[in-house]
Amino acid sequence: MSADSWLADIRTSYDTVAVSYADQLRDGLDREPYLRAALALFADLVRAAGGGPVADVGCGPGHVTAHLHELGADAFGVDLSPGMIDVARREHPHLRFEVGSMTDLDLPDASVAGLLAFWSLIHVPDDAVPAVFGHFRRALRPGGPLLVGFHVGDISRLKTEGYGGHPMNVHVHRRRPDRVAAWLRDAGFTVEAQLLLDPDDKVPGAVLFARHGS
Ligand SMILES: C[S@@+](CC[C@H](N)C(=O)[O-])C[C@H]1O[C@@H](n2cnc3c(N)ncnc32)[C@H](O)[C@@H]1O
């Protein structure tokens, strides 16, 4: 499948679910103490590295971007789906959100102090991940922290509906943390910490803390 084709499917799918996704996830962090702790630590790491703009790549409706802003980070969001970006701008008019793809990240070299990708890489096929991490490293300042969250597992599945029964057509790739860590190291990151969420669930989550190695 060509990149244009799977990117178009992701864009259309998230345009379709944008409003209901926002309704379901708006207060989602209230139920996620470990994710809130990870985000607080990430905001501290950005501050300790000198502070500056923080990109939330695959930001969806912007609730995590807004949470980072509340933690004192100069956060902005980027998402492939114009529908998601419309919702994010409506819900958080004081923040900056732009349409864009992590596969062709339109950020100048060394322009961000921190970069976060929460459950957005899950839709990117394996063969496109190294180039995405290359963009992340290029856009980050040397020493800047990266936070990546994803579903843990070995399988990929086609998601055909979601967020209230709306039609979708996206692949969801579950991955082992050591596999994602290896991709990060190959791209020039140092992996500093790993948080495994809900290890007893059918689909655990993982958050990796990495840093642009200078
Ligand atoms: C499961 S949602 C996660 C949204 C948000 N990060 C969160 O934690 O709730 C996946 C998001 O990733 C976005 N996405 C998927 N592929 C992308 C790409 N290549 N570039 C930018 N955003 C992408 C989708 O449009 C969608 O908004």
PDB file of C-alpha atoms and ligand atoms in Angstrom:
ATOM      1  CA  MET A   1       0.000   0.000   0.000  1.00  0.00           C
ATOM      2  CA  SER A   2       1.420   3.430  -0.891  1.00  0.00           C
ATOM      3  CA  ALA A   3       2.032   6.013   1.851  1.00  0.00           C
ATOM      4  CA  ASP A   4      -0.491   8.335   0.192  1.00  0.00           C
ATOM      5  CA  SER A   5      -3.131   5.654   0.546  1.00  0.00           C
ATOM      6  CA  TRP A   6      -2.698   4.800   4.267  1.00  0.00           C
ATOM      7  CA  LEU A   7      -2.227   8.453   5.185  1.00  0.00           C
ATOM      8  CA  ALA A   8      -5.449   9.311   3.354  1.00  0.00           C
ATOM      9  CA  ASP A   9      -7.273   6.520   5.212  1.00  0.00           C
ATOM     10  CA  ILE A  10      -6.014   7.816   8.585  1.00  0.00           C
ATOM     11  CA  ARG A  11      -6.982  11.382   7.696  1.00  0.00           C
ATOM     12  CA  THR A  12     -10.493  10.450   6.601  1.00  0.00           C
ATOM     13  CA  SER A  13     -11.017   8.137   9.580  1.00  0.00           C
ATOM     14  CA  TYR A  14     -10.016  10.714  12.176  1.00  0.00           C
ATOM     15  CA  ASP A  15     -11.951  13.468  10.392  1.00  0.00           C
ATOM     16  CA  THR A  16     -15.009  11.215  10.776  1.00  0.00           C
ATOM     17  CA  VAL A  17     -14.533  10.544  14.497  1.00  0.00           C
ATOM     18  CA  ALA A  18     -13.005  13.878  15.558  1.00  0.00           C
ATOM     19  CA  VAL A  19     -16.016  15.260  17.448  1.00  0.00           C
ATOM     20  CA  SER A  20     -16.918  12.009  19.214  1.00  0.00           C
ATOM     21  CA  TYR A  21     -13.242  11.284  19.971  1.00  0.00           C
ATOM     22  CA  ALA A  22     -13.014  14.674  21.664  1.00  0.00           C
ATOM     23  CA  ASP A  23     -16.215  13.992  23.640  1.00  0.00           C
ATOM     24  CA  GLN A  24     -14.859  10.643  24.869  1.00  0.00           C
ATOM     25  CA  LEU A  25     -11.283  11.747  25.603  1.00  0.00           C
ATOM     26  CA  ARG A  26     -11.726  15.372  26.743  1.00  0.00           C
ATOM     27  CA  ASP A  27     -11.362  14.397  30.416  1.00  0.00           C
ATOM     28  CA  GLY A  28      -9.415  11.213  29.721  1.00  0.00           C
ATOM     29  CA  LEU A  29      -6.311  12.287  31.626  1.00  0.00           C
ATOM     30  CA  ASP A  30      -8.393  12.597  34.819  1.00  0.00           C
ATOM     31  CA  ARG A  31      -8.567   8.775  34.794  1.00  0.00           C
ATOM     32  CA  GLU A  32      -4.852   8.282  34.021  1.00  0.00           C
ATOM     33  CA  PRO A  33      -2.655   9.101  37.036  1.00  0.00           C
ATOM     34  CA  TYR A  34       0.414   7.396  35.576  1.00  0.00           C
ATOM     35  CA  LEU A  35       0.106   9.275  32.283  1.00  0.00           C
ATOM     36  CA  ARG A  36      -0.291  12.549  34.183  1.00  0.00           C
ATOM     37  CA  ALA A  37       2.878  11.709  36.130  1.00  0.00           C
ATOM     38  CA  ALA A  38       4.714  10.952  32.872  1.00  0.00           C
ATOM     39  CA  LEU A  39       3.571  14.264  31.389  1.00  0.00           C
ATOM     40  CA  ALA A  40       4.614  16.175  34.526  1.00  0.00           C
ATOM     41  CA  LEU A  41       8.058  14.565  34.387  1.00  0.00           C
ATOM     42  CA  PHE A  42       8.316  15.318  30.672  1.00  0.00           C
ATOM     43  CA  ALA A  43       7.448  19.001  31.307  1.00  0.00           C
ATOM     44  CA  ASP A  44      10.144  19.075  34.021  1.00  0.00           C
ATOM     45  CA  LEU A  45      12.701  17.545  31.653  1.00  0.00           C
ATOM     46  CA  VAL A  46      11.896  20.166  28.989  1.00  0.00           C
ATOM     47  CA  ARG A  47      12.319  22.915  31.581  1.00  0.00           C
ATOM     48  CA  ALA A  48      15.591  21.425  32.821  1.00  0.00           C
ATOM     49  CA  ALA A  49      16.889  21.303  29.237  1.00  0.00           C
ATOM     50  CA  GLY A  50      16.340  25.050  28.904  1.00  0.00           C
ATOM     51  CA  GLY A  51      12.649  25.258  27.957  1.00  0.00           C
ATOM     52  CA  GLY A  52      11.102  26.328  24.662  1.00  0.00           C
ATOM     53  CA  PRO A  53       8.426  25.131  22.237  1.00  0.00           C
ATOM     54  CA  VAL A  54       7.053  21.602  22.664  1.00  0.00           C
ATOM     55  CA  ALA A  55       5.431  19.776  19.734  1.00  0.00           C
ATOM     56  CA  ASP A  56       2.540  17.348  20.379  1.00  0.00           C
ATOM     57  CA  VAL A  57       2.651  15.329  17.150  1.00  0.00           C
ATOM     58  CA  GLY A  58      -0.591  13.510  16.362  1.00  0.00           C
ATOM     59  CA  CYS A  59      -2.290  15.718  18.935  1.00  0.00           C
ATOM     60  CA  GLY A  60      -5.875  14.758  18.060  1.00  0.00           C
ATOM     61  CA  PRO A  61      -8.321  17.149  19.756  1.00  0.00           C
ATOM     62  CA  GLY A  62      -5.548  18.759  21.789  1.00  0.00           C
ATOM     63  CA  HIS A  63      -6.374  17.722  25.352  1.00  0.00           C
ATOM     64  CA  VAL A  64      -2.809  16.518  26.000  1.00  0.00           C
ATOM     65  CA  THR A  65      -1.377  19.679  24.387  1.00  0.00           C
ATOM     66  CA  ALA A  66      -3.583  21.739  26.717  1.00  0.00           C
ATOM     67  CA  HIS A  67      -2.476  19.665  29.727  1.00  0.00           C
ATOM     68  CA  LEU A  68       1.184  20.325  28.851  1.00  0.00           C
ATOM     69  CA  HIS A  69       0.384  24.017  28.571  1.00  0.00           C
ATOM     70  CA  GLU A  70      -1.155  23.915  32.069  1.00  0.00           C
ATOM     71  CA  LEU A  71       2.088  22.308  33.267  1.00  0.00           C
ATOM     72  CA  GLY A  72       3.959  25.369  32.009  1.00  0.00           C
ATOM     73  CA  ALA A  73       5.169  24.030  28.652  1.00  0.00           C
ATOM     74  CA  ASP A  74       4.972  26.176  25.516  1.00  0.00           C
ATOM     75  CA  ALA A  75       3.041  23.409  23.754  1.00  0.00           C
ATOM     76  CA  PHE A  76       1.539  23.353  20.275  1.00  0.00           C
ATOM     77  CA  GLY A  77      -0.130  20.550  18.304  1.00  0.00           C
ATOM     78  CA  VAL A  78       0.237  18.975  14.861  1.00  0.00           C
ATOM     79  CA  ASP A  79      -2.172  16.413  13.412  1.00  0.00           C
ATOM     80  CA  LEU A  80      -2.815  14.801  10.048  1.00  0.00           C
ATOM     81  CA  SER A  81      -6.585  15.222  10.383  1.00  0.00           C
ATOM     82  CA  PRO A  82      -8.012  18.680   9.594  1.00  0.00           C
ATOM     83  CA  GLY A  83     -11.158  17.626  11.493  1.00  0.00           C
ATOM     84  CA  MET A  84      -9.109  16.997  14.630  1.00  0.00           C
ATOM     85  CA  ILE A  85      -7.303  20.315  14.203  1.00  0.00           C
ATOM     86  CA  ASP A  86     -10.659  22.142  13.864  1.00  0.00           C
ATOM     87  CA  VAL A  87     -11.832  20.598  17.144  1.00  0.00           C
ATOM     88  CA  ALA A  88      -8.509  21.354  18.877  1.00  0.00           C
ATOM     89  CA  ARG A  89      -8.602  25.007  17.787  1.00  0.00           C
ATOM     90  CA  ARG A  90     -12.236  25.332  18.907  1.00  0.00           C
ATOM     91  CA  GLU A  91     -11.622  23.747  22.324  1.00  0.00           C
ATOM     92  CA  HIS A  92      -8.276  25.439  23.007  1.00  0.00           C
ATOM     93  CA  PRO A  93      -8.334  28.770  21.146  1.00  0.00           C
ATOM     94  CA  HIS A  94      -5.347  30.066  23.131  1.00  0.00           C
ATOM     95  CA  LEU A  95      -3.064  27.347  21.689  1.00  0.00           C
ATOM     96  CA  ARG A  96      -1.544  26.785  18.237  1.00  0.00           C
ATOM     97  CA  PHE A  97      -2.573  23.752  16.172  1.00  0.00           C
ATOM     98  CA  GLU A  98      -1.501  22.959  12.597  1.00  0.00           C
ATOM     99  CA  VAL A  99      -2.365  20.262  10.074  1.00  0.00           C
ATOM    100  CA  GLY A 100       0.706  18.185   9.223  1.00  0.00           C
ATOM    101  CA  SER A 101       2.123  14.678   9.052  1.00  0.00           C
ATOM    102  CA  MET A 102       4.877  13.156  11.157  1.00  0.00           C
ATOM    103  CA  THR A 103       6.017  11.389   7.975  1.00  0.00           C
ATOM    104  CA  ASP A 104       6.953  14.770   6.498  1.00  0.00           C
ATOM    105  CA  LEU A 105       7.249  16.895   9.612  1.00  0.00           C
ATOM    106  CA  ASP A 106       7.166  20.551   8.677  1.00  0.00           C
ATOM    107  CA  LEU A 107       9.254  21.870  11.567  1.00  0.00           C
ATOM    108  CA  PRO A 108      12.646  23.573  11.142  1.00  0.00           C
ATOM    109  CA  ASP A 109      15.768  21.756  12.298  1.00  0.00           C
ATOM    110  CA  ALA A 110      16.457  22.005  16.053  1.00  0.00           C
ATOM    111  CA  SER A 111      13.349  24.171  16.518  1.00  0.00           C
ATOM    112  CA  VAL A 112      11.609  22.362  19.406  1.00  0.00           C
ATOM    113  CA  ALA A 113      12.762  21.869  22.996  1.00  0.00           C
ATOM    114  CA  GLY A 114      10.619  18.751  23.465  1.00  0.00           C
ATOM    115  CA  LEU A 115       8.475  16.451  21.336  1.00  0.00           C
ATOM    116  CA  LEU A 116       5.622  14.144  22.311  1.00  0.00           C
ATOM    117  CA  ALA A 117       3.809  11.520  20.221  1.00  0.00           C
ATOM    118  CA  PHE A 118       0.979   9.899  22.207  1.00  0.00           C
ATOM    119  CA  TRP A 119      -0.723   6.949  20.543  1.00  0.00           C
ATOM    120  CA  SER A 120      -0.231   8.505  17.089  1.00  0.00           C
ATOM    121  CA  LEU A 121       2.686   6.350  15.940  1.00  0.00           C
ATOM    122  CA  ILE A 122       0.343   3.362  16.350  1.00  0.00           C
ATOM    123  CA  HIS A 123      -0.996   3.993  12.847  1.00  0.00           C
ATOM    124  CA  VAL A 124       2.389   4.275  11.115  1.00  0.00           C
ATOM    125  CA  PRO A 125       3.576   1.033   9.483  1.00  0.00           C
ATOM    126  CA  ASP A 126       6.943  -0.435  10.510  1.00  0.00           C
ATOM    127  CA  ASP A 127       8.773   0.549   7.356  1.00  0.00           C
ATOM    128  CA  ALA A 128       7.871   4.226   7.857  1.00  0.00           C
ATOM    129  CA  VAL A 129       8.869   4.437  11.555  1.00  0.00           C
ATOM    130  CA  PRO A 130      12.637   5.035  11.061  1.00  0.00           C
ATOM    131  CA  ALA A 131      11.972   8.066   8.833  1.00  0.00           C
ATOM    132  CA  VAL A 132       9.452   9.434  11.369  1.00  0.00           C
ATOM    133  CA  PHE A 133      12.013   9.122  14.192  1.00  0.00           C
ATOM    134  CA  GLY A 134      14.545  10.797  11.878  1.00  0.00           C
ATOM    135  CA  HIS A 135      12.161  13.772  11.581  1.00  0.00           C
ATOM    136  CA  PHE A 136      11.665  13.842  15.353  1.00  0.00           C
ATOM    137  CA  ARG A 137      15.422  13.946  15.912  1.00  0.00           C
ATOM    138  CA  ARG A 138      15.965  16.595  13.245  1.00  0.00           C
ATOM    139  CA  ALA A 139      13.272  18.876  14.705  1.00  0.00           C
ATOM    140  CA  LEU A 140      14.474  18.484  18.324  1.00  0.00           C
ATOM    141  CA  ARG A 141      17.262  20.516  19.825  1.00  0.00           C
ATOM    142  CA  PRO A 142      20.265  18.476  20.967  1.00  0.00           C
ATOM    143  CA  GLY A 143      19.506  17.240  24.482  1.00  0.00           C
ATOM    144  CA  GLY A 144      15.749  17.712  24.042  1.00  0.00           C
ATOM    145  CA  PRO A 145      13.419  15.056  25.508  1.00  0.00           C
ATOM    146  CA  LEU A 146      11.041  12.887  23.484  1.00  0.00           C
ATOM    147  CA  LEU A 147       8.013  11.062  24.908  1.00  0.00           C
ATOM    148  CA  VAL A 148       6.377   8.287  22.874  1.00  0.00           C
ATOM    149  CA  GLY A 149       3.227   6.415  23.982  1.00  0.00           C
ATOM    150  CA  PHE A 150       1.846   3.350  22.211  1.00  0.00           C
ATOM    151  CA  HIS A 151      -0.091   0.081  22.519  1.00  0.00           C
ATOM    152  CA  VAL A 152       2.027  -2.916  23.518  1.00  0.00           C
ATOM    153  CA  GLY A 153       1.861  -6.237  21.672  1.00  0.00           C
ATOM    154  CA  ASP A 154       2.945  -8.072  18.560  1.00  0.00           C
ATOM    155  CA  ILE A 155       0.012  -7.769  16.230  1.00  0.00           C
ATOM    156  CA  SER A 156      -1.490  -5.272  13.818  1.00  0.00           C
ATOM    157  CA  ARG A 157      -5.210  -5.115  13.231  1.00  0.00           C
ATOM    158  CA  LEU A 158      -7.552  -3.210  10.972  1.00  0.00           C
ATOM    159  CA  LYS A 159      -9.898  -0.919  12.903  1.00  0.00           C
ATOM    160  CA  THR A 160     -13.105  -0.507  10.941  1.00  0.00           C
ATOM    161  CA  GLU A 161     -15.154   1.480  13.441  1.00  0.00           C
ATOM    162  CA  GLY A 162     -14.706   3.454  16.612  1.00  0.00           C
ATOM    163  CA  TYR A 163     -15.707   6.185  19.046  1.00  0.00           C
ATOM    164  CA  GLY A 164     -19.432   5.510  18.918  1.00  0.00           C
ATOM    165  CA  GLY A 165     -19.649   3.208  15.918  1.00  0.00           C
ATOM    166  CA  HIS A 166     -18.310   5.587  13.278  1.00  0.00           C
ATOM    167  CA  PRO A 167     -16.635   4.005  10.242  1.00  0.00           C
ATOM    168  CA  MET A 168     -12.835   3.945  10.273  1.00  0.00           C
ATOM    169  CA  ASN A 169     -10.217   2.294   8.104  1.00  0.00           C
ATOM    170  CA  VAL A 170      -6.901   2.381   9.934  1.00  0.00           C
ATOM    171  CA  HIS A 171      -4.336  -0.191  10.916  1.00  0.00           C
ATOM    172  CA  VAL A 172      -3.381  -0.205  14.591  1.00  0.00           C
ATOM    173  CA  HIS A 173       0.122  -1.527  15.214  1.00  0.00           C
ATOM    174  CA  ARG A 174       0.934  -2.874  18.684  1.00  0.00           C
ATOM    175  CA  ARG A 175       4.645  -3.020  19.454  1.00  0.00           C
ATOM    176  CA  ARG A 176       7.078  -4.315  22.047  1.00  0.00           C
ATOM    177  CA  PRO A 177       8.845  -1.477  23.912  1.00  0.00           C
ATOM    178  CA  ASP A 178      12.286  -2.936  23.135  1.00  0.00           C
ATOM    179  CA  ARG A 179      11.480  -2.813  19.433  1.00  0.00           C
ATOM    180  CA  VAL A 180      10.486   0.873  19.620  1.00  0.00           C
ATOM    181  CA  ALA A 181      13.570   1.544  21.771  1.00  0.00           C
ATOM    182  CA  ALA A 182      15.798  -0.052  19.112  1.00  0.00           C
ATOM    183  CA  TRP A 183      14.290   2.177  16.394  1.00  0.00           C
ATOM    184  CA  LEU A 184      14.897   5.204  18.639  1.00  0.00           C
ATOM    185  CA  ARG A 185      18.555   4.280  19.231  1.00  0.00           C
ATOM    186  CA  ASP A 186      19.057   3.744  15.494  1.00  0.00           C
ATOM    187  CA  ALA A 187      17.700   7.269  14.919  1.00  0.00           C
ATOM    188  CA  GLY A 188      20.211   8.781  17.373  1.00  0.00           C
ATOM    189  CA  PHE A 189      18.159   8.899  20.574  1.00  0.00           C
ATOM    190  CA  THR A 190      19.246   7.760  24.004  1.00  0.00           C
ATOM    191  CA  VAL A 191      16.450   5.822  25.712  1.00  0.00           C
ATOM    192  CA  GLU A 192      16.265   6.916  29.346  1.00  0.00           C
ATOM    193  CA  ALA A 193      13.168   5.301  30.874  1.00  0.00           C
ATOM    194  CA  GLN A 194      10.188   3.093  30.146  1.00  0.00           C
ATOM    195  CA  LEU A 195       6.764   3.018  31.797  1.00  0.00           C
ATOM    196  CA  LEU A 196       4.553  -0.032  31.285  1.00  0.00           C
ATOM    197  CA  LEU A 197       0.862   0.749  31.824  1.00  0.00           C
ATOM    198  CA  ASP A 198      -1.785  -1.836  32.717  1.00  0.00           C
ATOM    199  CA  PRO A 199       0.594  -4.804  32.284  1.00  0.00           C
ATOM    200  CA  ASP A 200      -2.210  -7.261  33.142  1.00  0.00           C
ATOM    201  CA  ASP A 201      -4.579  -5.897  30.470  1.00  0.00           C
ATOM    202  CA  LYS A 202      -5.083  -7.505  27.073  1.00  0.00           C
ATOM    203  CA  VAL A 203      -3.486  -4.463  25.466  1.00  0.00           C
ATOM    204  CA  PRO A 204      -1.022  -2.749  27.818  1.00  0.00           C
ATOM    205  CA  GLY A 205       0.384   0.674  27.048  1.00  0.00           C
ATOM    206  CA  ALA A 206       3.969   1.886  27.113  1.00  0.00           C
ATOM    207  CA  VAL A 207       5.571   5.283  27.393  1.00  0.00           C
ATOM    208  CA  LEU A 208       9.237   5.666  26.464  1.00  0.00           C
ATOM    209  CA  PHE A 209      11.342   8.614  27.576  1.00  0.00           C
ATOM    210  CA  ALA A 210      14.166   9.305  25.145  1.00  0.00           C
ATOM    211  CA  ARG A 211      16.546  12.164  24.479  1.00  0.00           C
ATOM    212  CA  HIS A 212      18.140  13.609  21.394  1.00  0.00           C
ATOM    213  CA  GLY A 213      21.727  12.421  21.728  1.00  0.00           C
ATOM    214  CA  SER A 214      24.047  15.230  20.678  1.00  0.00           C
TER     215      SER A 214
HETATM  216  C1  LIG B   1      -5.469   7.569  18.769  1.00  0.00           C
HETATM  217  S1  LIG B   1      -5.382   9.248  18.282  1.00  0.00           S
HETATM  218  C2  LIG B   1      -4.349   9.950  19.568  1.00  0.00           C
HETATM  219  C3  LIG B   1      -4.629  11.417  19.756  1.00  0.00           C
HETATM  220  C4  LIG B   1      -3.924  12.060  20.958  1.00  0.00           C
HETATM  221  N1  LIG B   1      -2.485  12.047  20.804  1.00  0.00           N
HETATM  222  C5  LIG B   1      -4.317  11.356  22.240  1.00  0.00           C
HETATM  223  O1  LIG B   1      -3.405  10.942  22.978  1.00  0.00           O
HETATM  224  O2  LIG B   1      -5.509  11.233  22.519  1.00  0.00           O
HETATM  225  C6  LIG B   1      -4.263   9.165  16.913  1.00  0.00           C
HETATM  226  C7  LIG B   1      -4.023  10.556  16.283  1.00  0.00           C
HETATM  227  O3  LIG B   1      -2.842  10.486  15.483  1.00  0.00           O
HETATM  228  C8  LIG B   1      -3.074  11.221  14.322  1.00  0.00           C
HETATM  229  N2  LIG B   1      -2.130  10.737  13.295  1.00  0.00           N
HETATM  230  C9  LIG B   1      -2.065   9.504  12.751  1.00  0.00           C
HETATM  231  N3  LIG B   1      -1.101   9.443  11.834  1.00  0.00           N
HETATM  232  C10 LIG B   1      -0.522  10.678  11.813  1.00  0.00           C
HETATM  233  C11 LIG B   1       0.540  11.257  11.050  1.00  0.00           C
HETATM  234  N4  LIG B   1       1.173  10.563  10.091  1.00  0.00           N
HETATM  235  N5  LIG B   1       0.901  12.531  11.319  1.00  0.00           N
HETATM  236  C12 LIG B   1       0.240  13.265  12.253  1.00  0.00           C
HETATM  237  N6  LIG B   1      -0.795  12.782  12.971  1.00  0.00           N
HETATM  238  C13 LIG B   1      -1.166  11.504  12.760  1.00  0.00           C
HETATM  239  C14 LIG B   1      -4.527  10.949  13.983  1.00  0.00           C
HETATM  240  O4  LIG B   1      -5.071  11.881  13.074  1.00  0.00           O
HETATM  241  C15 LIG B   1      -5.155  11.006  15.364  1.00  0.00           C
HETATM  242  O5  LIG B   1      -5.565  12.310  15.698  1.00  0.00           O
END
